[in-house]
CSV table of C-alpha atoms and ligand atoms in Angstrom, one decimal:
chain,number,residue,atom,x,y,z
A,20,UNK,CA,33.3,-0.4,-1.0
A,21,UNK,CA,33.1,0.9,3.3
A,22,UNK,CA,29.4,1.6,4.2
A,23,UNK,CA,29.7,5.0,6.0
A,24,UNK,CA,27.5,5.0,9.5
A,25,UNK,CA,27.2,8.6,11.1
A,26,UNK,CA,26.6,9.3,14.5
A,27,UNK,CA,23.1,9.6,16.0
A,28,UNK,CA,22.5,10.9,19.7
A,29,UNK,CA,21.1,9.0,22.2
A,30,UNK,CA,17.7,8.7,23.2
A,31,UNK,CA,14.6,6.9,23.8
A,32,UNK,CA,13.3,4.1,22.3
A,33,UNK,CA,9.8,3.4,23.9
A,34,UNK,CA,8.4,0.4,21.5
A,35,UNK,CA,4.8,0.7,22.5
A,36,UNK,CA,3.6,-3.4,21.8
A,37,UNK,CA,6.6,-4.0,23.1
A,38,UNK,CA,6.9,-7.6,23.3
A,39,UNK,CA,4.5,-8.2,20.1
A,40,UNK,CA,5.9,-9.7,16.6
A,41,UNK,CA,6.8,-6.5,15.1
A,42,UNK,CA,9.5,-5.2,18.1
A,43,UNK,CA,10.8,-9.3,18.0
A,44,UNK,CA,11.1,-10.0,14.5
A,45,UNK,CA,12.0,-5.9,13.3
A,46,UNK,CA,12.2,-3.8,15.3
A,47,UNK,CA,14.9,-5.4,17.9
A,48,UNK,CA,17.4,-6.8,15.8
A,49,UNK,CA,17.8,-3.0,13.7
A,50,UNK,CA,18.1,-1.3,16.4
A,51,UNK,CA,20.8,-4.7,17.8
A,52,UNK,CA,22.0,-4.0,14.8
A,53,UNK,CA,22.9,-0.3,15.4
A,54,UNK,CA,24.3,-1.0,18.3
A,55,UNK,CA,26.4,-3.7,17.4
A,56,UNK,CA,27.6,-0.8,14.9
A,57,UNK,CA,27.9,1.9,17.6
A,58,UNK,CA,25.7,4.0,16.1
A,59,UNK,CA,23.4,3.5,20.0
A,60,UNK,CA,25.9,2.6,22.4
A,61,UNK,CA,24.7,2.3,26.5
A,62,UNK,CA,23.7,5.7,27.2
A,63,UNK,CA,20.7,5.3,25.0
A,64,UNK,CA,17.6,3.2,26.3
A,65,UNK,CA,14.7,0.6,25.0
A,66,UNK,CA,12.3,1.2,26.6
A,67,UNK,CA,9.6,-2.1,25.8
A,68,UNK,CA,5.9,-1.3,27.1
A,69,UNK,CA,3.2,-3.7,26.6
A,70,UNK,CA,-0.2,-5.5,28.8
A,71,UNK,CA,0.4,-8.0,31.0
A,72,UNK,CA,4.4,-8.5,30.1
A,73,UNK,CA,4.8,-12.0,31.6
A,74,UNK,CA,8.3,-13.6,31.6
A,75,UNK,CA,11.5,-11.1,30.6
A,76,UNK,CA,13.7,-14.5,30.7
A,77,UNK,CA,11.5,-16.3,28.0
A,78,UNK,CA,11.0,-12.7,26.1
A,79,UNK,CA,15.1,-11.9,25.9
A,80,UNK,CA,15.8,-15.9,24.3
A,81,UNK,CA,12.9,-15.2,21.8
A,82,UNK,CA,14.8,-11.9,21.8
A,83,UNK,CA,18.4,-13.6,21.5
A,84,UNK,CA,16.8,-16.2,17.9
A,85,UNK,CA,15.8,-12.7,16.8
A,86,UNK,CA,19.2,-11.8,16.3
A,87,UNK,CA,21.4,-14.3,15.5
A,88,UNK,CA,19.2,-14.9,12.5
A,89,UNK,CA,18.8,-10.8,11.7
A,90,UNK,CA,23.2,-11.0,12.4
A,91,UNK,CA,22.8,-14.6,10.1
A,92,UNK,CA,25.4,-16.5,13.3
A,93,UNK,CA,24.5,-17.5,16.4
A,94,UNK,CA,25.2,-14.1,18.5
A,95,UNK,CA,29.2,-15.5,20.2
A,96,UNK,CA,30.2,-12.1,22.7
A,97,UNK,CA,28.0,-12.8,25.4
A,98,UNK,CA,29.4,-9.9,26.9
A,99,UNK,CA,28.1,-7.6,23.5
A,100,UNK,CA,24.7,-8.7,24.4
A,101,UNK,CA,24.0,-8.6,27.4
A,102,UNK,CA,25.5,-4.3,27.2
A,103,UNK,CA,22.1,-5.5,24.1
A,104,UNK,CA,20.0,-5.9,26.9
A,105,UNK,CA,21.6,-3.6,29.6
A,106,UNK,CA,19.7,-0.8,28.3
A,107,UNK,CA,16.8,-3.0,27.7
A,108,UNK,CA,14.0,-1.4,29.9
A,109,UNK,CA,10.1,-2.9,30.7
A,110,UNK,CA,7.6,-1.7,31.9
A,111,UNK,CA,3.9,-2.7,32.1
A,112,UNK,CA,1.4,0.0,30.2
A,113,UNK,CA,-2.2,0.7,29.1
A,114,UNK,CA,-2.6,2.7,26.8
A,115,UNK,CA,-6.1,2.5,27.5
A,116,UNK,CA,-6.2,3.4,31.0
A,117,UNK,CA,-3.0,5.0,31.8
A,118,UNK,CA,-1.8,2.6,34.0
A,119,UNK,CA,1.9,2.2,34.3
A,120,UNK,CA,2.7,6.4,33.4
A,121,UNK,CA,4.5,6.4,36.2
A,122,UNK,CA,7.3,4.0,36.2
A,123,UNK,CA,7.6,5.5,32.4
A,124,UNK,CA,8.5,9.0,33.7
A,125,UNK,CA,10.6,7.2,35.7
A,126,UNK,CA,12.5,5.8,33.7
A,127,UNK,CA,11.7,8.9,30.9
A,128,UNK,CA,13.3,11.6,33.8
A,129,UNK,CA,16.3,9.7,34.5
A,130,UNK,CA,18.6,10.7,31.3
A,131,UNK,CA,15.6,13.5,31.2
A,132,UNK,CA,17.5,16.3,28.3
A,133,UNK,CA,16.0,19.0,25.9
A,134,UNK,CA,18.2,17.4,22.7
A,135,UNK,CA,18.0,13.6,23.4
A,136,UNK,CA,14.5,12.5,20.9
A,137,UNK,CA,12.1,10.7,23.0
A,138,UNK,CA,11.2,7.9,19.6
A,139,UNK,CA,7.5,6.1,20.6
A,140,UNK,CA,6.8,4.0,18.2
A,141,UNK,CA,3.9,2.7,18.5
A,142,UNK,CA,4.1,-1.4,17.3
A,143,UNK,CA,0.9,-2.2,17.9
A,144,UNK,CA,-2.9,-2.0,15.6
A,145,UNK,CA,-4.2,1.2,15.0
A,146,UNK,CA,-7.3,0.7,16.2
A,147,UNK,CA,-5.8,2.4,19.9
A,148,UNK,CA,-3.2,4.8,17.9
A,149,UNK,CA,-5.4,7.3,18.8
A,150,UNK,CA,-5.2,6.5,23.1
A,151,UNK,CA,-1.8,5.3,22.9
A,152,UNK,CA,-1.3,9.6,21.7
A,153,UNK,CA,-3.7,10.8,23.9
A,154,UNK,CA,-2.2,9.2,26.6
A,155,UNK,CA,1.2,10.3,25.7
A,156,UNK,CA,-0.2,13.3,26.4
A,157,UNK,CA,-2.4,13.4,29.0
A,158,UNK,CA,1.7,12.2,30.9
A,159,UNK,CA,3.0,15.1,29.7
A,160,UNK,CA,5.8,13.2,27.4
A,161,UNK,CA,4.3,14.9,24.4
A,162,UNK,CA,7.9,17.4,24.4
A,163,UNK,CA,9.4,19.1,21.4
A,164,UNK,CA,12.0,16.0,21.1
A,165,UNK,CA,9.4,14.2,21.0
A,166,UNK,CA,8.9,12.2,18.0
A,167,UNK,CA,5.7,9.4,16.8
A,168,UNK,CA,6.1,5.9,14.0
A,169,UNK,CA,3.4,4.4,13.1
A,170,UNK,CA,3.6,1.4,10.8
A,171,UNK,CA,1.5,0.9,7.6
A,172,UNK,CA,-1.9,0.2,6.7
A,173,UNK,CA,-2.8,3.9,8.1
A,174,UNK,CA,-6.6,2.9,8.5
A,175,UNK,CA,-8.8,0.7,6.2
A,176,UNK,CA,-10.0,2.2,4.4
A,177,UNK,CA,-9.3,6.8,3.5
A,178,UNK,CA,-12.4,7.9,6.4
A,179,UNK,CA,-10.3,5.5,9.3
A,180,UNK,CA,-7.1,7.5,7.6
A,181,UNK,CA,-8.5,10.3,8.5
A,182,UNK,CA,-9.6,9.6,11.4
A,183,UNK,CA,-5.7,8.3,12.2
A,184,UNK,CA,-4.6,11.3,11.5
A,185,UNK,CA,-6.8,14.2,12.7
A,186,UNK,CA,-6.6,11.7,16.9
A,187,UNK,CA,-2.8,12.2,15.6
A,188,UNK,CA,-2.7,15.2,14.6
A,189,UNK,CA,-3.8,16.2,17.9
A,190,UNK,CA,-0.9,15.7,20.0
A,191,UNK,CA,2.2,15.5,17.5
A,192,UNK,CA,2.4,17.8,14.3
A,193,UNK,CA,3.4,17.0,11.8
A,194,UNK,CA,6.8,17.2,11.3
A,195,UNK,CA,7.0,15.2,14.6
A,196,UNK,CA,5.2,11.9,13.3
A,197,UNK,CA,7.1,9.3,11.7
A,198,UNK,CA,4.1,7.2,9.4
A,199,UNK,CA,6.6,4.4,7.9
A,200,UNK,CA,6.2,2.6,4.6
A,201,UNK,CA,9.9,0.2,5.1
A,202,UNK,CA,10.3,-0.6,1.6
A,203,UNK,CA,11.0,3.2,1.6
A,204,UNK,CA,13.8,2.0,3.4
A,205,UNK,CA,15.6,-1.1,2.0
A,206,UNK,CA,19.0,0.2,0.0
A,207,UNK,CA,17.9,-0.6,-3.8
A,208,UNK,CA,14.4,1.3,-3.6
A,209,UNK,CA,17.3,4.7,-2.7
A,210,UNK,CA,18.6,3.5,-5.1
A,211,UNK,CA,16.2,3.7,-7.3
A,212,UNK,CA,16.1,7.5,-7.5
A,213,UNK,CA,19.8,7.2,-7.3
A,214,UNK,CA,19.8,5.7,-10.6
A,215,UNK,CA,17.5,7.7,-11.8
A,216,UNK,CA,18.2,11.7,-11.0
A,217,UNK,CA,22.0,10.8,-9.5
A,218,UNK,CA,22.7,10.3,-13.3
A,219,UNK,CA,21.6,11.7,-16.7
A,220,UNK,CA,21.7,8.2,-18.7
A,221,UNK,CA,18.0,6.6,-18.4
A,222,UNK,CA,16.1,10.5,-17.3
A,223,UNK,CA,16.3,10.5,-21.3
A,224,UNK,CA,14.5,6.9,-22.3
A,225,UNK,CA,11.5,7.2,-18.5
A,226,UNK,CA,9.0,8.4,-20.4
A,227,UNK,CA,6.2,7.1,-22.5
A,228,UNK,CA,8.5,7.5,-25.9
A,229,UNK,CA,10.4,5.0,-25.0
A,230,UNK,CA,8.9,2.9,-22.1
A,231,UNK,CA,6.7,0.2,-23.3
A,232,UNK,CA,5.8,-1.0,-20.4
A,233,UNK,CA,6.3,-1.1,-17.0
A,234,UNK,CA,5.9,-4.6,-14.5
A,235,UNK,CA,6.3,-4.5,-10.7
A,236,UNK,CA,6.8,-7.3,-8.5
A,237,UNK,CA,6.7,-8.4,-5.6
A,238,UNK,CA,6.6,-12.0,-4.2
A,239,UNK,CA,6.5,-14.2,-1.3
A,240,UNK,CA,7.0,-18.0,-1.0
A,241,UNK,CA,6.2,-17.3,2.7
A,242,UNK,CA,1.8,-17.2,3.5
A,243,UNK,CA,0.6,-15.0,6.0
A,244,UNK,CA,1.5,-17.4,8.9
A,245,UNK,CA,0.5,-16.4,12.8
A,246,UNK,CA,-1.1,-13.5,11.9
A,247,UNK,CA,-4.1,-14.5,9.4
A,248,UNK,CA,-7.0,-12.6,11.1
A,249,UNK,CA,-5.4,-9.6,10.7
A,250,UNK,CA,-4.6,-10.7,7.2
A,251,UNK,CA,-7.6,-11.9,6.9
A,252,UNK,CA,-9.1,-8.1,7.1
A,253,UNK,CA,-7.0,-6.3,5.8
A,254,UNK,CA,-5.9,-8.8,2.7
A,255,UNK,CA,-3.3,-8.2,0.1
A,256,UNK,CA,-5.2,-5.0,-1.5
A,257,UNK,CA,-4.3,-3.6,1.9
A,258,UNK,CA,-2.3,-4.9,3.2
A,259,UNK,CA,1.2,-4.3,0.3
A,260,UNK,CA,-0.6,-2.3,-2.7
A,261,UNK,CA,-2.2,0.8,-1.0
A,262,UNK,CA,2.0,1.1,-0.3
A,263,UNK,CA,4.4,-0.6,-0.6
A,264,UNK,CA,3.2,-1.0,-4.2
A,265,UNK,CA,1.4,2.3,-4.8
A,266,UNK,CA,5.5,3.6,-3.1
A,267,UNK,CA,7.7,1.9,-5.6
A,268,UNK,CA,4.7,2.9,-8.6
A,269,UNK,CA,6.4,7.1,-7.4
A,270,UNK,CA,10.2,6.3,-7.0
A,271,UNK,CA,9.4,5.0,-10.8
A,272,UNK,CA,7.1,7.4,-12.9
A,273,UNK,CA,7.4,11.0,-10.3
A,274,UNK,CA,9.3,13.6,-11.7
A,275,UNK,CA,12.0,15.2,-10.3
A,276,UNK,CA,11.7,16.7,-6.9
A,277,UNK,CA,14.1,19.8,-7.1
A,278,UNK,CA,16.4,18.8,-3.7
A,279,UNK,CA,16.6,15.6,-2.3
A,280,UNK,CA,14.2,16.8,1.0
A,281,UNK,CA,11.8,15.4,2.6
A,282,UNK,CA,8.5,18.0,1.6
A,283,UNK,CA,10.6,18.3,-2.2
A,284,UNK,CA,9.9,14.5,-2.4
A,285,UNK,CA,6.4,14.0,-1.2
A,286,UNK,CA,4.9,16.7,-2.8
A,287,UNK,CA,6.1,14.8,-6.5
A,288,UNK,CA,4.8,11.6,-5.3
A,289,UNK,CA,1.1,12.6,-4.8
A,290,UNK,CA,1.6,14.1,-7.9
A,291,UNK,CA,1.9,10.5,-8.8
A,292,UNK,CA,-1.2,9.8,-6.8
A,293,UNK,CA,-3.4,12.3,-7.5
A,294,UNK,CA,-2.3,11.6,-11.4
A,295,UNK,CA,-3.3,7.2,-10.8
A,296,UNK,CA,-6.6,6.6,-13.7
A,297,UNK,CA,-9.9,5.2,-11.4
A,298,UNK,CA,-9.3,0.9,-11.7
A,299,UNK,CA,-12.1,-1.0,-13.8
A,300,UNK,CA,-12.6,-4.7,-13.4
A,301,UNK,CA,-11.0,-5.5,-15.9
A,302,UNK,CA,-7.6,-3.5,-14.8
A,303,UNK,CA,-7.8,-6.3,-12.0
A,304,UNK,CA,-7.7,-9.5,-11.2
A,305,UNK,CA,-7.1,-11.6,-7.8
A,306,UNK,CA,-6.4,-15.2,-5.9
A,307,UNK,CA,-6.3,-16.1,-3.0
A,308,UNK,CA,-3.6,-19.9,-2.4
A,309,UNK,CA,-5.4,-23.0,-1.3
A,310,UNK,CA,-4.4,-23.6,2.4
A,311,UNK,CA,-5.6,-20.0,3.3
A,312,UNK,CA,-9.6,-21.0,4.1
A,313,UNK,CA,-8.7,-23.9,5.6
A,314,UNK,CA,-5.6,-21.7,7.6
A,315,UNK,CA,-8.4,-19.5,8.7
A,316,UNK,CA,-10.9,-22.4,9.7
A,317,UNK,CA,-14.2,-20.8,8.0
A,318,UNK,CA,-14.9,-19.6,4.0
A,319,UNK,CA,-13.1,-16.5,2.7
A,320,UNK,CA,-12.8,-14.7,0.1
A,321,UNK,CA,-10.2,-12.7,1.7
A,322,UNK,CA,-7.5,-11.8,-1.4
A,323,UNK,CA,-4.1,-13.5,-1.1
A,324,UNK,CA,-2.6,-12.2,-4.1
A,325,UNK,CA,-3.8,-9.8,-6.7
A,326,UNK,CA,-2.8,-8.5,-10.3
A,327,UNK,CA,-3.7,-4.5,-11.4
A,328,UNK,CA,-2.6,-2.3,-14.7
A,329,UNK,CA,-2.2,0.3,-14.0
A,330,UNK,CA,-2.7,4.2,-16.4
A,331,UNK,CA,-0.7,7.6,-15.3
A,332,UNK,CA,-2.9,10.1,-16.8
A,333,UNK,CA,0.3,12.4,-16.9
A,334,UNK,CA,2.0,13.5,-20.2
A,335,UNK,CA,4.7,11.7,-19.1
A,336,UNK,CA,3.8,8.1,-18.9
A,337,UNK,CA,0.3,8.4,-20.7
A,338,UNK,CA,-0.8,5.3,-22.5
A,339,UNK,CA,2.4,3.2,-20.2
A,340,UNK,CA,0.9,0.7,-18.5
A,341,UNK,CA,2.7,-0.6,-14.7
A,342,UNK,CA,1.4,-4.0,-14.6
A,343,UNK,CA,1.8,-4.4,-10.6
A,344,UNK,CA,1.2,-8.0,-8.2
A,345,UNK,CA,2.1,-9.2,-4.6
A,346,UNK,CA,0.6,-12.5,-3.3
A,347,UNK,CA,1.6,-15.2,-0.6
A,348,UNK,CA,3.1,-18.6,-1.2
A,349,UNK,CA,4.1,-17.7,-4.7
A,350,UNK,CA,7.3,-19.7,-6.2
A,351,UNK,CA,10.3,-17.2,-5.7
A,352,UNK,CA,11.1,-14.3,-2.6
A,353,UNK,CA,11.4,-11.6,-4.7
A,354,UNK,CA,11.1,-7.9,-5.8
A,355,UNK,CA,11.2,-6.7,-8.7
A,356,UNK,CA,11.1,-3.6,-10.9
A,357,UNK,CA,11.1,-4.0,-15.0
A,358,UNK,CA,10.5,-1.3,-17.9
A,359,UNK,CA,10.9,-3.0,-20.5
A,360,UNK,CA,11.4,-0.2,-23.1
A,361,UNK,CA,10.4,0.4,-27.2
A,362,UNK,CA,11.6,-1.3,-30.1
A,363,UNK,CA,13.8,0.2,-32.0
A,364,UNK,CA,12.0,2.0,-35.1
A,365,UNK,CA,13.3,0.4,-37.9
A,366,UNK,CA,15.9,-2.1,-38.3
A,367,UNK,CA,18.8,-2.1,-40.2
A,368,UNK,CA,19.9,-6.5,-39.7
A,369,UNK,CA,16.4,-7.4,-40.3
A,370,UNK,CA,18.6,-8.8,-43.6
A,371,UNK,CA,20.2,-11.3,-40.5
A,372,UNK,CA,18.2,-11.4,-38.1
A,373,UNK,CA,15.0,-12.9,-39.9
A,374,UNK,CA,15.2,-15.5,-38.2
A,375,UNK,CA,16.1,-15.1,-34.8
A,376,UNK,CA,14.6,-14.3,-31.4
A,377,UNK,CA,14.9,-10.7,-30.3
A,378,UNK,CA,14.3,-9.1,-27.4
A,379,UNK,CA,13.6,-6.3,-26.3
A,380,UNK,CA,16.1,-3.3,-24.4
A,381,UNK,CA,14.8,-4.0,-20.9
A,382,UNK,CA,16.2,-2.2,-17.4
A,383,UNK,CA,15.9,-4.7,-13.9
A,384,UNK,CA,15.5,-3.4,-11.1
A,385,UNK,CA,16.1,-6.0,-7.9
A,386,UNK,CA,15.0,-4.9,-5.4
A,387,UNK,CA,15.2,-8.1,-3.6
A,388,UNK,CA,16.6,-10.6,-2.8
A,389,UNK,CA,19.7,-10.3,-4.2
A,390,UNK,CA,20.1,-6.4,-5.3
A,391,UNK,CA,20.9,-5.5,-7.9
A,392,UNK,CA,19.8,-4.0,-11.7
A,393,UNK,CA,21.0,-5.8,-15.3
A,394,UNK,CA,20.4,-3.6,-17.7
A,395,UNK,CA,19.7,-6.5,-21.1
A,396,UNK,CA,20.4,-5.7,-24.7
A,397,UNK,CA,21.0,-7.5,-27.6
A,398,UNK,CA,24.9,-8.0,-28.9
A,399,UNK,CA,26.5,-9.4,-32.0
A,400,UNK,CA,28.0,-12.6,-31.3
A,401,UNK,CA,31.8,-12.8,-31.8
A,402,UNK,CA,33.1,-15.0,-34.9
A,403,UNK,CA,33.3,-14.6,-38.8
A,404,UNK,CA,30.0,-16.2,-39.7
A,405,UNK,CA,28.4,-12.3,-41.2
A,406,UNK,CA,25.9,-10.7,-38.1
A,407,UNK,CA,24.6,-13.0,-35.7
A,408,UNK,CA,23.3,-12.0,-32.1
A,409,UNK,CA,22.5,-12.8,-29.7
A,410,UNK,CA,20.9,-11.6,-26.0
A,411,UNK,CA,23.8,-10.1,-23.5
A,412,UNK,CA,23.9,-8.4,-20.1
A,413,UNK,CA,25.4,-5.6,-18.8
A,414,UNK,CA,25.5,-6.2,-14.5
A,415,UNK,CA,25.2,-4.8,-10.6
A,416,UNK,CA,25.0,-6.4,-8.2
A,417,UNK,CA,25.1,-4.8,-5.7
A,418,UNK,CA,26.1,-8.0,-3.2
A,419,UNK,CA,29.7,-7.7,-5.1
A,420,UNK,CA,30.1,-4.5,-4.7
A,421,UNK,CA,29.4,-4.2,-1.6
A,422,UNK,CA,31.3,-7.0,0.0
A,423,UNK,CA,29.5,-5.6,3.3
A,424,UNK,CA,26.5,-6.6,3.9
A,425,UNK,CA,23.4,-3.8,3.1
A,426,UNK,CA,21.8,-3.4,6.7
A,427,UNK,CA,17.6,-3.9,6.8
A,428,UNK,CA,15.3,-0.5,5.8
A,429,UNK,CA,14.3,-0.9,9.4
A,430,UNK,CA,17.5,0.0,10.8
A,431,UNK,CA,17.5,3.3,8.2
A,432,UNK,CA,14.7,4.3,9.3
A,433,UNK,CA,14.8,4.0,12.6
A,434,UNK,CA,18.5,6.9,12.5
A,435,UNK,CA,16.2,8.2,10.2
A,436,UNK,CA,14.2,9.4,12.8
A,437,UNK,CA,16.4,9.9,15.6
A,438,UNK,CA,18.0,12.8,12.8
A,439,UNK,CA,14.9,13.4,12.5
A,440,UNK,CA,15.1,12.6,9.2
A,441,UNK,CA,11.1,12.6,7.5
A,442,UNK,CA,12.3,12.0,3.0
A,443,UNK,CA,11.4,7.8,3.3
A,444,UNK,CA,8.2,8.6,5.6
A,445,UNK,CA,5.2,9.2,4.0
A,446,UNK,CA,3.5,12.4,5.3
A,447,UNK,CA,-0.1,12.0,5.6
A,448,UNK,CA,-1.6,13.6,2.0
A,449,UNK,CA,0.2,10.6,0.5
A,450,UNK,CA,-1.9,8.2,2.5
A,451,UNK,CA,-5.0,9.4,1.7
A,452,UNK,CA,-4.6,9.5,-1.8
A,453,UNK,CA,-3.5,6.3,-1.3
A,454,UNK,CA,-6.9,5.5,-0.7
A,455,UNK,CA,-8.6,7.0,-2.9
A,456,UNK,CA,-6.6,4.7,-5.5
A,457,UNK,CA,-7.2,1.6,-3.3
A,458,UNK,CA,-10.8,2.3,-2.1
A,459,UNK,CA,-12.1,1.6,-5.0
A,460,UNK,CA,-10.5,-1.3,-5.8
A,461,UNK,CA,-11.6,-2.8,-2.8
A,462,UNK,CA,-15.3,-2.5,-3.6
A,463,UNK,CA,-14.4,-3.9,-7.2
A,464,UNK,CA,-12.2,-7.1,-6.2
A,465,UNK,CA,-15.4,-7.6,-3.7
A,466,UNK,CA,-17.8,-7.9,-6.4
A,467,UNK,CA,-15.1,-10.3,-8.2
A,468,UNK,CA,-14.7,-14.3,-7.6
A,469,UNK,CA,-11.2,-14.6,-6.0
A,470,UNK,CA,-9.5,-16.9,-7.6
A,471,UNK,CA,-7.8,-19.7,-5.9
A,472,UNK,CA,-3.8,-20.5,-7.0
A,473,UNK,CA,-1.6,-23.6,-6.4
A,474,UNK,CA,1.2,-23.7,-3.4
A,475,UNK,CA,4.3,-22.3,-5.0
A,476,UNK,CA,3.1,-21.5,-8.7
A,477,UNK,CA,3.2,-17.6,-9.3
A,478,UNK,CA,-0.5,-17.3,-8.8
A,479,UNK,CA,-4.4,-17.1,-11.1
A,480,UNK,CA,-3.5,-18.4,-14.8
A,481,UNK,CA,-2.8,-14.1,-15.6
A,482,UNK,CA,-6.6,-12.1,-17.1
A,483,UNK,CA,-5.1,-9.5,-17.9
A,484,UNK,CA,-1.8,-8.8,-19.4
A,485,UNK,CA,-2.9,-11.8,-22.3
A,486,UNK,CA,-5.3,-9.1,-23.8
A,487,UNK,CA,-2.5,-6.9,-24.6
A,488,UNK,CA,-0.4,-9.2,-26.0
A,489,UNK,CA,2.3,-8.8,-23.7
A,490,UNK,CA,3.0,-11.6,-20.0
A,491,UNK,CA,4.1,-11.5,-16.6
A,492,UNK,CA,8.5,-11.7,-16.7
A,493,UNK,CA,8.7,-14.4,-14.3
A,494,UNK,CA,12.0,-13.1,-11.4
A,495,UNK,CA,13.0,-16.1,-11.7
A,496,UNK,CA,13.3,-16.4,-15.1
A,497,UNK,CA,15.5,-12.9,-15.5
B,506,LIG,C1,5.2,-6.2,5.5
B,506,LIG,C2,3.6,-6.8,5.2
B,506,LIG,O1,4.6,-4.7,5.2
B,506,LIG,O2,6.3,-6.3,4.7
B,506,LIG,C3,3.6,-8.3,5.1
B,506,LIG,O3,2.5,-6.4,6.2
B,506,LIG,C4,4.5,-7.9,4.0
B,506,LIG,O4,2.6,-9.2,4.6
B,506,LIG,C5,5.9,-7.6,3.9
B,506,LIG,O5,5.2,-10.3,4.2
B,506,LIG,C6,6.8,-8.1,3.2
B,506,LIG,O6,8.2,-7.3,3.5
B,506,LIG,P1,9.1,-7.8,2.4
B,506,LIG,O7,10.7,-6.7,2.8
B,506,LIG,O8,9.8,-9.3,3.4
B,506,LIG,O9,9.6,-7.8,1.1
């Protein structure tokens, strides 16, 4: 199957914090892929703004390594690499003092055109968003074709998120603001919506009459690496739960929007966020991998793992537990959603299956890696010896279906910014509703003991599901 791409207009990609981690690890490799695919070409500019840019050559050699990693081979076409580097420009810019703005304006003037999007991507700490927006306004760079891209987590709690929203919306209109949660750009996450709303098959099952429980696991094998001071301040609850995991809950639980359109989709997600039942102490467990405090060089209670039980107060989902967890330095790198269906109301095979171990039907949505869907069923074992059963599965592997690769989330999201499509970006009220749910969780976690866990396990021993006769289904077991 061939993945189609649509043309986009030449644009200015201005990355503030352009030589930082996010830029070199995610944004630039994504733009390189789009360049390789000829979706962007030499008519676009990538302008890396940073304070005190040191050696461009050093930066390019690191970038080459990152782009090699992204395309999973060494870039052997020197011409393509040189052409890509030719569209990259550097500007020494200090968004607080405004120093460097003349240089930026000079570059932008060269190809100024009202149809040419000017995209400001703030790949910097959210505490600098306000200054950056004021800088853009004061330099006269907020024109109708300007767009602002910012990353999660927006703020550290609801109060700071409101402050940031106020600062950016005093300069940009909501229609110009793109709040990235890169999980929404993942192919399988978008496929969740296709699965639910482009098919009739599952929708009739998608409720508390048929679903027993939902599990969402986002497990990582990496630790916090060079982001330790950021991470120590935010922890897994703010870094992952407030955004990626809650967005997954929203996409599974939301009602069908009337149209696949930005505000309709965001209205439905917002309804889910507002329906989340506040968490109590028994519903949450936190953990920390053993070497975290050593890496930090001081004792810390910050969680690198969190699991919780979430209930949704509405007719469709009342009573169905959503068990969700995420952690670092766990045994497997996998993001997976498992919908376990209720057992059959009556077993016509009881005389054959008295001692057989029967599993309920499960739908497993594998977000990454090895993206795909599995439906776990029970089938008859072939043979003339009566009715015997075995667990079987319908398996749809996207890797096999799409022989070509699946694009990285940032590629899709960046091209959507150019197209002016906000469907896969968060609206300000969604962010605030997520903090409404998360702020009390942070308080509960503060007063709980963070349990240490060994690297390479699936986190601390479960204390939530066991009370309800359930257990975590680890990705590697599926
Ligand atoms: C980021 C978090 O948003 O997502 C990181 O800040 C985390 O801590 C990352 O490692 C995980 O993303 P992915 O795409 O690798 O699952």
